[in-house]
Protein backbone atom coordinates (compact mmCIF):
# COMPACT_ATOMS: atom_id res chain seq x y z
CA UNK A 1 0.00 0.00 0.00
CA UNK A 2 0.96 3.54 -0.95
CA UNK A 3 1.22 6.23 1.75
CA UNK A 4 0.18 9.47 1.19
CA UNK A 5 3.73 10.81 1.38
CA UNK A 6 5.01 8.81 -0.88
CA UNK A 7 2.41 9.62 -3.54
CA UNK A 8 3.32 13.15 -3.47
CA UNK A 9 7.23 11.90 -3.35
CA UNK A 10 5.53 9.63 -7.02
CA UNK A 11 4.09 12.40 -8.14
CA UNK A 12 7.08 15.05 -7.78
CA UNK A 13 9.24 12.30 -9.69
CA UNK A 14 6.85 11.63 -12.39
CA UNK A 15 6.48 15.62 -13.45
CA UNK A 16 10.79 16.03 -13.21
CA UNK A 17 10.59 12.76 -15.26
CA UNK A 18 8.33 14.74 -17.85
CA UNK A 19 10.13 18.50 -17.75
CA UNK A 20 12.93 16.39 -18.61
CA UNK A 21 11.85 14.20 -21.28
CA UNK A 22 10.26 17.39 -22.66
CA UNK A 23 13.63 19.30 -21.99
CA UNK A 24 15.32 16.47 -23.90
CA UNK A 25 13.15 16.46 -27.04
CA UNK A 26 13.67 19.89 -27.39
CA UNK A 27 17.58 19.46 -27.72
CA UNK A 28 16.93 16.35 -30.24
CA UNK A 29 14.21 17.90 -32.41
CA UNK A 30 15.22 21.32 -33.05
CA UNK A 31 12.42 23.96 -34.54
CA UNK A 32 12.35 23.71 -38.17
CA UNK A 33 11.62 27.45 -39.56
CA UNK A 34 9.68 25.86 -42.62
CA UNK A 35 7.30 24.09 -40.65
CA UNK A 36 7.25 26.77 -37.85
CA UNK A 37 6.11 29.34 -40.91
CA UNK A 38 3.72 27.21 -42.81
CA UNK A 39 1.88 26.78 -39.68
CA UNK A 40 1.48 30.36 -38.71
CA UNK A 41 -0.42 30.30 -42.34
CA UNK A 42 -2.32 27.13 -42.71
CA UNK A 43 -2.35 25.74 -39.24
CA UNK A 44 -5.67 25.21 -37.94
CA UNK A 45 -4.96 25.65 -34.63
CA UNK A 46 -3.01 28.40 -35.08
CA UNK A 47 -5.31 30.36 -36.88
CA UNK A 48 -7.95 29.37 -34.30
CA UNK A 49 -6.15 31.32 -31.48
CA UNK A 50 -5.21 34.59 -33.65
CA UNK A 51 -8.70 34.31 -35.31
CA UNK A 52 -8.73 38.12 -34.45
CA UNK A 53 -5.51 39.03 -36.55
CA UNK A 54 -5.87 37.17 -39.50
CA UNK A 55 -7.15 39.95 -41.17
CA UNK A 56 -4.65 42.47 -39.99
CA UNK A 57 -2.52 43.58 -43.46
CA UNK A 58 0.75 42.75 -41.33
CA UNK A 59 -0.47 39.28 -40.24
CA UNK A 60 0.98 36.14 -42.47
CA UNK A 61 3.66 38.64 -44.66
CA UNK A 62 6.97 37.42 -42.87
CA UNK A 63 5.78 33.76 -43.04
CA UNK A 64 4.79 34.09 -46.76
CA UNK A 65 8.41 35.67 -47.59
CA UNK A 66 9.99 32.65 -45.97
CA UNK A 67 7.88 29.95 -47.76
CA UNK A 68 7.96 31.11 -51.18
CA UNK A 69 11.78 31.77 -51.02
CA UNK A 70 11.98 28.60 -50.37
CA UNK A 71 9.75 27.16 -52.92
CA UNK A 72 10.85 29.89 -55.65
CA UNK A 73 12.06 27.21 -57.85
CA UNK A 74 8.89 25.03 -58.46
CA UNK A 75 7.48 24.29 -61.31
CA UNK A 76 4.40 25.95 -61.68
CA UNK A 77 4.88 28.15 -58.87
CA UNK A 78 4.80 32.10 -58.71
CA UNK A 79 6.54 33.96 -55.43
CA UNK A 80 5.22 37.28 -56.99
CA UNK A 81 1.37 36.15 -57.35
CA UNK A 82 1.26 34.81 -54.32
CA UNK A 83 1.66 37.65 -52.47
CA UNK A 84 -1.25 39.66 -53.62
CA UNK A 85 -3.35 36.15 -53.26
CA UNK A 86 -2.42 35.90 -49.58
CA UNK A 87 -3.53 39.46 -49.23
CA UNK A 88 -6.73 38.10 -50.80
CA UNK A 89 -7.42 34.75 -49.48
CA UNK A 90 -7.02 36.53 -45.64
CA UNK A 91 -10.49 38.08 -45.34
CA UNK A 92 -12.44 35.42 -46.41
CA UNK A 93 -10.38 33.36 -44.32
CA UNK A 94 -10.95 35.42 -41.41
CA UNK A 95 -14.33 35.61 -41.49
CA UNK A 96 -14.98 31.88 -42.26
CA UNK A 97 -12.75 31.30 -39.07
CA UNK A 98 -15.17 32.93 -36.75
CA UNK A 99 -18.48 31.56 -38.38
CA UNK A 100 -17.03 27.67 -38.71
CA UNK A 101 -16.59 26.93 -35.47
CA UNK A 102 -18.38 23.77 -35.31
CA UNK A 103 -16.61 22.66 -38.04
CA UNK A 104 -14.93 19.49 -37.54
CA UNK A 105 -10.95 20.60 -37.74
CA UNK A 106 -10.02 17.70 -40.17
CA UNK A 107 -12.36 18.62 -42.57
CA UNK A 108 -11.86 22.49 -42.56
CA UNK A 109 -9.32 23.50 -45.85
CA UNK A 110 -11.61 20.83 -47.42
CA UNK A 111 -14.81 22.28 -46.84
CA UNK A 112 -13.64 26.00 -46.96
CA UNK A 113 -12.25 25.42 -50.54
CA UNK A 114 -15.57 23.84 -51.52
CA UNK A 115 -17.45 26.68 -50.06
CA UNK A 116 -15.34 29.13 -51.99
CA UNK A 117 -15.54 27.48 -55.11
CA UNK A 118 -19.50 27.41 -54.85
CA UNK A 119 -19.01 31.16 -54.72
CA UNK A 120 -16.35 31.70 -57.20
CA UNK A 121 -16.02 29.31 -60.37
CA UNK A 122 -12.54 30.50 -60.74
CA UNK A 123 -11.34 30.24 -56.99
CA UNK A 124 -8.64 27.67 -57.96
CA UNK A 125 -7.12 29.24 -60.50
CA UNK A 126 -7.18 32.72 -58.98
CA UNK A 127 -5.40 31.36 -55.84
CA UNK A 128 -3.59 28.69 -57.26
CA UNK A 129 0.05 29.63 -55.71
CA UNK A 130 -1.61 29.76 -52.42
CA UNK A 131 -3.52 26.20 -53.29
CA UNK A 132 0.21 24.70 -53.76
CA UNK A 133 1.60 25.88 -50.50
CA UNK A 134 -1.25 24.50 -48.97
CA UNK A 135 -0.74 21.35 -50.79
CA UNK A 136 3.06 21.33 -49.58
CA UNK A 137 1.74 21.68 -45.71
CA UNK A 138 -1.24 19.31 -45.74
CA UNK A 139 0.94 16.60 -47.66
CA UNK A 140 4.34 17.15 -45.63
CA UNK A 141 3.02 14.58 -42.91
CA UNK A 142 2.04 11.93 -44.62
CA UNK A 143 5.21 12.08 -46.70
CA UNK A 144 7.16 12.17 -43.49
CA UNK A 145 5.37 9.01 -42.03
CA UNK A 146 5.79 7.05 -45.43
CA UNK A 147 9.54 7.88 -45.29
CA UNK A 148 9.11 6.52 -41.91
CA UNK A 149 7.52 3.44 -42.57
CA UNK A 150 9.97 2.91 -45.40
CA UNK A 151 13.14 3.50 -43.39
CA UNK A 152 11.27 0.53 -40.78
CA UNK A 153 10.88 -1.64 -43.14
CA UNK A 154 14.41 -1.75 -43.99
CA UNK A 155 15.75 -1.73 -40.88
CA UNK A 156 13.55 -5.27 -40.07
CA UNK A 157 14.65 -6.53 -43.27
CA UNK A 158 18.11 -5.89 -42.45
CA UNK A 159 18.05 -6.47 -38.76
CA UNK A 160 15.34 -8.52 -37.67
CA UNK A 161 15.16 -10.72 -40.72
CA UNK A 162 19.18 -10.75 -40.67
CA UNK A 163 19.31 -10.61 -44.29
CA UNK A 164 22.54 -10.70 -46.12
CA UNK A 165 21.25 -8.22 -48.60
CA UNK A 166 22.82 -5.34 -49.89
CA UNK A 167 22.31 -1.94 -49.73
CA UNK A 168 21.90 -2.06 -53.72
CA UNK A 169 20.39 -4.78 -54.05
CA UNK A 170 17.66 -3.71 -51.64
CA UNK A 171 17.19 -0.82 -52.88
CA UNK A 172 16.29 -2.25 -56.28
CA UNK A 173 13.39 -4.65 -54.50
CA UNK A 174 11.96 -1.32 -52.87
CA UNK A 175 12.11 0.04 -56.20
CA UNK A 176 10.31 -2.66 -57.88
CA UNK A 177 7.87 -2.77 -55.07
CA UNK A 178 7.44 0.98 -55.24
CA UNK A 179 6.93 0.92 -59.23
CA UNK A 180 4.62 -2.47 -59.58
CA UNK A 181 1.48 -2.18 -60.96
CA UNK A 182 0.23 -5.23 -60.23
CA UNK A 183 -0.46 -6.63 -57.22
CA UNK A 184 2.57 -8.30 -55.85
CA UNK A 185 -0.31 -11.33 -54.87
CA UNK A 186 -1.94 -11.81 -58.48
CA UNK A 187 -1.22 -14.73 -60.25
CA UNK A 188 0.67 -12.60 -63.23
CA UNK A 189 3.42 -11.60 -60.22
CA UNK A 190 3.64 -14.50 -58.64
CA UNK A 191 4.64 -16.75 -62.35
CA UNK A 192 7.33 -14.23 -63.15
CA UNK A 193 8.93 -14.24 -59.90
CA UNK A 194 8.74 -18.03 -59.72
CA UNK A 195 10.57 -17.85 -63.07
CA UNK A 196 12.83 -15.27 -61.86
CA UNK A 197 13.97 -16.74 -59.22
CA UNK A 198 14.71 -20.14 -61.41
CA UNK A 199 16.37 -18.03 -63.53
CA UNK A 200 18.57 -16.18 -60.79
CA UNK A 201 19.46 -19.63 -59.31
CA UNK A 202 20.11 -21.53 -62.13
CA UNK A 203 24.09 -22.40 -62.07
CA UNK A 204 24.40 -20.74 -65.51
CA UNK A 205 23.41 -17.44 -65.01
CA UNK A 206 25.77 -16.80 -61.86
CA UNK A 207 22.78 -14.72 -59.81
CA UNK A 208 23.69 -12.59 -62.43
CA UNK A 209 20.49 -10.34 -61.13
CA UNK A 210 21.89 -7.23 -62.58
CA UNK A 211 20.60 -8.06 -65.63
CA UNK A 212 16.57 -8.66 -64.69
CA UNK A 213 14.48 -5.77 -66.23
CA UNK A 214 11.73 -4.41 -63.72
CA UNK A 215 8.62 -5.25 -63.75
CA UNK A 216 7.26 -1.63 -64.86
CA UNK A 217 9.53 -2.68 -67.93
CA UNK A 218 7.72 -5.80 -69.27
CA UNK A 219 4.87 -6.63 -71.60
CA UNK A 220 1.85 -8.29 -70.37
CA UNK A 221 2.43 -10.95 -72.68
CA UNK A 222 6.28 -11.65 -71.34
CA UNK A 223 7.40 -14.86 -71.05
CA UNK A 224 10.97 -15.43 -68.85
CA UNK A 225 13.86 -17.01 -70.29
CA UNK A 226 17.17 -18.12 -68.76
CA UNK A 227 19.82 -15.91 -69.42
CA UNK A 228 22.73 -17.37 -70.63
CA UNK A 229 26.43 -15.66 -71.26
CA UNK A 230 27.35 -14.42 -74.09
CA UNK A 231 29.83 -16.30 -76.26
CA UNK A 232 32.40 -13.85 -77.30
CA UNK A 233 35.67 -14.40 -78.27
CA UNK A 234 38.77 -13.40 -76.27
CA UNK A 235 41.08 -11.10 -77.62
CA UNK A 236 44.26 -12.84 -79.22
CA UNK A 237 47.54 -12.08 -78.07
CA UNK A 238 49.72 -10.11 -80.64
CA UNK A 239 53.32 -12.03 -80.38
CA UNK A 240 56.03 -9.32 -79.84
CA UNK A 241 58.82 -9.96 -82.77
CA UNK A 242 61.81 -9.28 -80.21
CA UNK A 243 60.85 -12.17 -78.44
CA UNK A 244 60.06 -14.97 -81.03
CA UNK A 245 63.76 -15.75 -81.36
CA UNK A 246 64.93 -15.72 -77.41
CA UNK A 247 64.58 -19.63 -76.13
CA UNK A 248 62.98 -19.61 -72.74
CA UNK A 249 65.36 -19.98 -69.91
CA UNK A 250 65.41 -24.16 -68.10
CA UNK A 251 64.64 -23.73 -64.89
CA UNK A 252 67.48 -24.76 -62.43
CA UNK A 253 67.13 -27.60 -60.14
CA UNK A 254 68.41 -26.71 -57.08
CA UNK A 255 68.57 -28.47 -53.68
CA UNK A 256 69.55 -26.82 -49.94
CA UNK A 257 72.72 -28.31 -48.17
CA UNK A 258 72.13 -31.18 -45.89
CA UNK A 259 74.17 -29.93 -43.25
CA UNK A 260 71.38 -26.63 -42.58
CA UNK A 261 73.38 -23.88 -43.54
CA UNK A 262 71.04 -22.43 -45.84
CA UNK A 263 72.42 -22.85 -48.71
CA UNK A 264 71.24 -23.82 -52.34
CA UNK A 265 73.45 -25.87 -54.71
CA UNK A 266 72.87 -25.77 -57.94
CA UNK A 267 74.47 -27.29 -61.01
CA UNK A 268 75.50 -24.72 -63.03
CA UNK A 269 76.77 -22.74 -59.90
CA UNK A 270 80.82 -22.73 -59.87
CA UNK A 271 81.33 -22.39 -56.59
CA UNK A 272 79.46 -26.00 -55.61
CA UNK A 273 81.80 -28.05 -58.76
CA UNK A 274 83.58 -29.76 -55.47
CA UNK A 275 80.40 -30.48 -53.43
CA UNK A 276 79.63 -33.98 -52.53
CA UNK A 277 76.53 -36.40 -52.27
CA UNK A 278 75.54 -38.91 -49.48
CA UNK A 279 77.98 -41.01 -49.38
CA UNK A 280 75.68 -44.05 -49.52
CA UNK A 281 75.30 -43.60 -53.21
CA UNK A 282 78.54 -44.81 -53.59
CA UNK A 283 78.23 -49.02 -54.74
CA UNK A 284 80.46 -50.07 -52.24
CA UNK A 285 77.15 -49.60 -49.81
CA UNK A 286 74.49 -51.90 -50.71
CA UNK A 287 72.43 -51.73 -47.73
CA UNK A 288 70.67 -48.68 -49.38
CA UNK A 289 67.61 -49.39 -51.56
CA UNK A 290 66.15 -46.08 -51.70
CA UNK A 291 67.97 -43.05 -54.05
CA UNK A 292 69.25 -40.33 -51.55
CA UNK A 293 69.62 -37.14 -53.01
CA UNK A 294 71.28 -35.21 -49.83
CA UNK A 295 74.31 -32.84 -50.76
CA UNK A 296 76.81 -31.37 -48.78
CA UNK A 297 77.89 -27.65 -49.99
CA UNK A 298 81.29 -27.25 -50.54
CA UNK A 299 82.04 -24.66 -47.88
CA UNK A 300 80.39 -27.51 -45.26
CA UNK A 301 82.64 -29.79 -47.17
CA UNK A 302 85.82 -28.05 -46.14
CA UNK A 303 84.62 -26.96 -42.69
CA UNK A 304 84.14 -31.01 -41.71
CA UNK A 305 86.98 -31.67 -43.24
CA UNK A 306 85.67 -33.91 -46.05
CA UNK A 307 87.15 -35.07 -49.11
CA UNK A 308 86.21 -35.15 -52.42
CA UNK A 309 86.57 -38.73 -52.76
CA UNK A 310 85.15 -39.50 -49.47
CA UNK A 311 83.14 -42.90 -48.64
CA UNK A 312 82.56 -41.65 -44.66
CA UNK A 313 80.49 -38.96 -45.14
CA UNK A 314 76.28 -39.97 -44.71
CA UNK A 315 73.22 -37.44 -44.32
CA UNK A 316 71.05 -37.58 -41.37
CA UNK A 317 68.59 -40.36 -43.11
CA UNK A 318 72.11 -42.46 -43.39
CA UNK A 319 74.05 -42.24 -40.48
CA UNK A 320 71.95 -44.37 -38.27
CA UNK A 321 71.94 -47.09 -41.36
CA UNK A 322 75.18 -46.78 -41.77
CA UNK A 323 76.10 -47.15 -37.75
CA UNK A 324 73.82 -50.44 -36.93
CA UNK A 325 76.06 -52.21 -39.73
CA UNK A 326 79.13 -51.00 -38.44
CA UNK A 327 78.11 -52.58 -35.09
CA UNK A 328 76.42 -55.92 -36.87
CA UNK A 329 79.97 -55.84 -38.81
CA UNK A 330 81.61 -55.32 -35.35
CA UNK A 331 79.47 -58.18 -33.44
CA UNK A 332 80.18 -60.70 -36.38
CA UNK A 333 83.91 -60.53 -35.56
């Protein structure tokens, strides 16, 4: 159970809660000028409390001078004419204001244009600069919340759905989505992306789904095909004529010294003539079926202290061979 003093304690927390969200929404959404103008001329509300100074020659000229400065460049759109139709359109206005005021809200611009049309047969073309930036302000919502909805949408396809999709690729769904005229459930939809998708995962084609037209594109009477790559020929290599007479170079065969000094000997190297070969290969040792093809560099050669025509010298593979029949030799005797 609550106590009283901790309901007012609730109740102090809950208001500091709300200056502060309201504090904080305030730094995050700053006041947009355009929307802050149009609303001083086409908000309901707005015009509902300053009813009394809509008429006024000053009220509304500021505003307009920021709008249409803005909107200079549409088509179809005159920031001179305007002027002298806000001057116009403020009277009426005015005095429709004070004798609408059981008018439902949402239904006001709609049914003071009707009224004023029943009056004047030429109302919309006479005012229609003002008609456009009345257009821009009624519309500007709903545009908003479909850019919304849009942005949403991605973000659960992305997110939520976890879909490996890319940002270009996505984009050209939304766009084939956006410029369908079909419904994406009829029967005509549903057999070409059947076939599209074959097509896209056939093994020939590569997902190759760059190349799929949109929808918007194709005849009612389209049939899908697989696409298939092209067959074109490469481009031949032009022999250079400095080159046709040089023979290609043999690669060298070269093997690294057995004893792990790093070093490569080759047979066409001049400094390795004197270097030697496991001496197992010689055919005084037949206990030795496999071919060994361990070398000993020549600077190794001299720092062991090895001959040329040595019979003592045996790689690592060999020397254990080569010492269990020294001792077999030296257990026979």
């Amino acid at each position: 159970m609550i106590e009283p003093g901790d309901r007012k304690i609730l109740s102090q927390e809950c208001c500091d809660h709300i200056g502060r969200l309201l504090q904080e929404l305030d730094r995050r959404f700053v006041k947009c000028h355009l929307r802050d103008n149009l609303s001083i001329l086409f908000d309901l509300n707005y015009l509902v409390d300053h009813k009394e100074t809509v008429d006024q020659p000053e009220y509304g000229r500021n505003a307009l001078n920021y709008v249409r400065e803005k909107y200079k460049n549409l088509p179809s759109f005159d920031q001179t004419a305007v002027q002298a139709e806000w001057e116009l359109i403020k009277i009426p206005l005015a005095e429709y204001l004070k004798t609408s005021i059981t008018q439902k809200r949402k239904h006001f611009w709609k049914s003071f244009i009707l009224f004023k049309q029943t009056v004047n047969e030429q109302f919309s073309e006479q005012f229609k600069n003002i008609l456009v930036l009345l257009s821009i302000y009624l519309l500007s919502a709903s545009n908003t919340a479909e850019c919304e909805r849009g942005f949403s949408a991605a973000n659960l396809v992305q997110t939520n759905g976890r879909s490996r999709l890319m940002v270009n690729t996505l984009g050209v769904l939304l766009n084939v989505r956006l410029l369908l005229t079909d419904d994406i459930r009829s029967t005509r939809c549903q057999f070409v992306a059947e076939k599209a998708f074959e097509s896209w995962n056939d093994y020939e084609s590569k997902r190759r789904y760059n190349r799929t037209k949109l929808l918007i594109d194709v005849a009612d009477d389209y049939e899908p095909t697989t696409q298939r790559r092209l067959n074109v020929q490469k481009r031949k290599i032009i022999p250079n004529s400095d080159n046709e007479g040089q023979p290609k170079k043999k690669k060298v065969k070269a093997i690294k010294c057995a004893n792990r000094c790093g070093k490569v000997i080759a047979s066409d190297d001049p400094e390795q003539v004197n270097a030697i070969q496991c001496c197992h290969q010689v055919e005084f040792y037949k206990w030795v079926d496999d071919n060994c093809s361990r070398w000993l560099c020549n600077k190794c050669r001299i720092e062991l202290g090895v001959s040329t025509d040595s019979t003592n010298w045996f790689c690592d593979d060999c020397i254990d061979m080569h010492s269990a029949e020294e001792d077999s030799d030296y257990d026979d005797k």
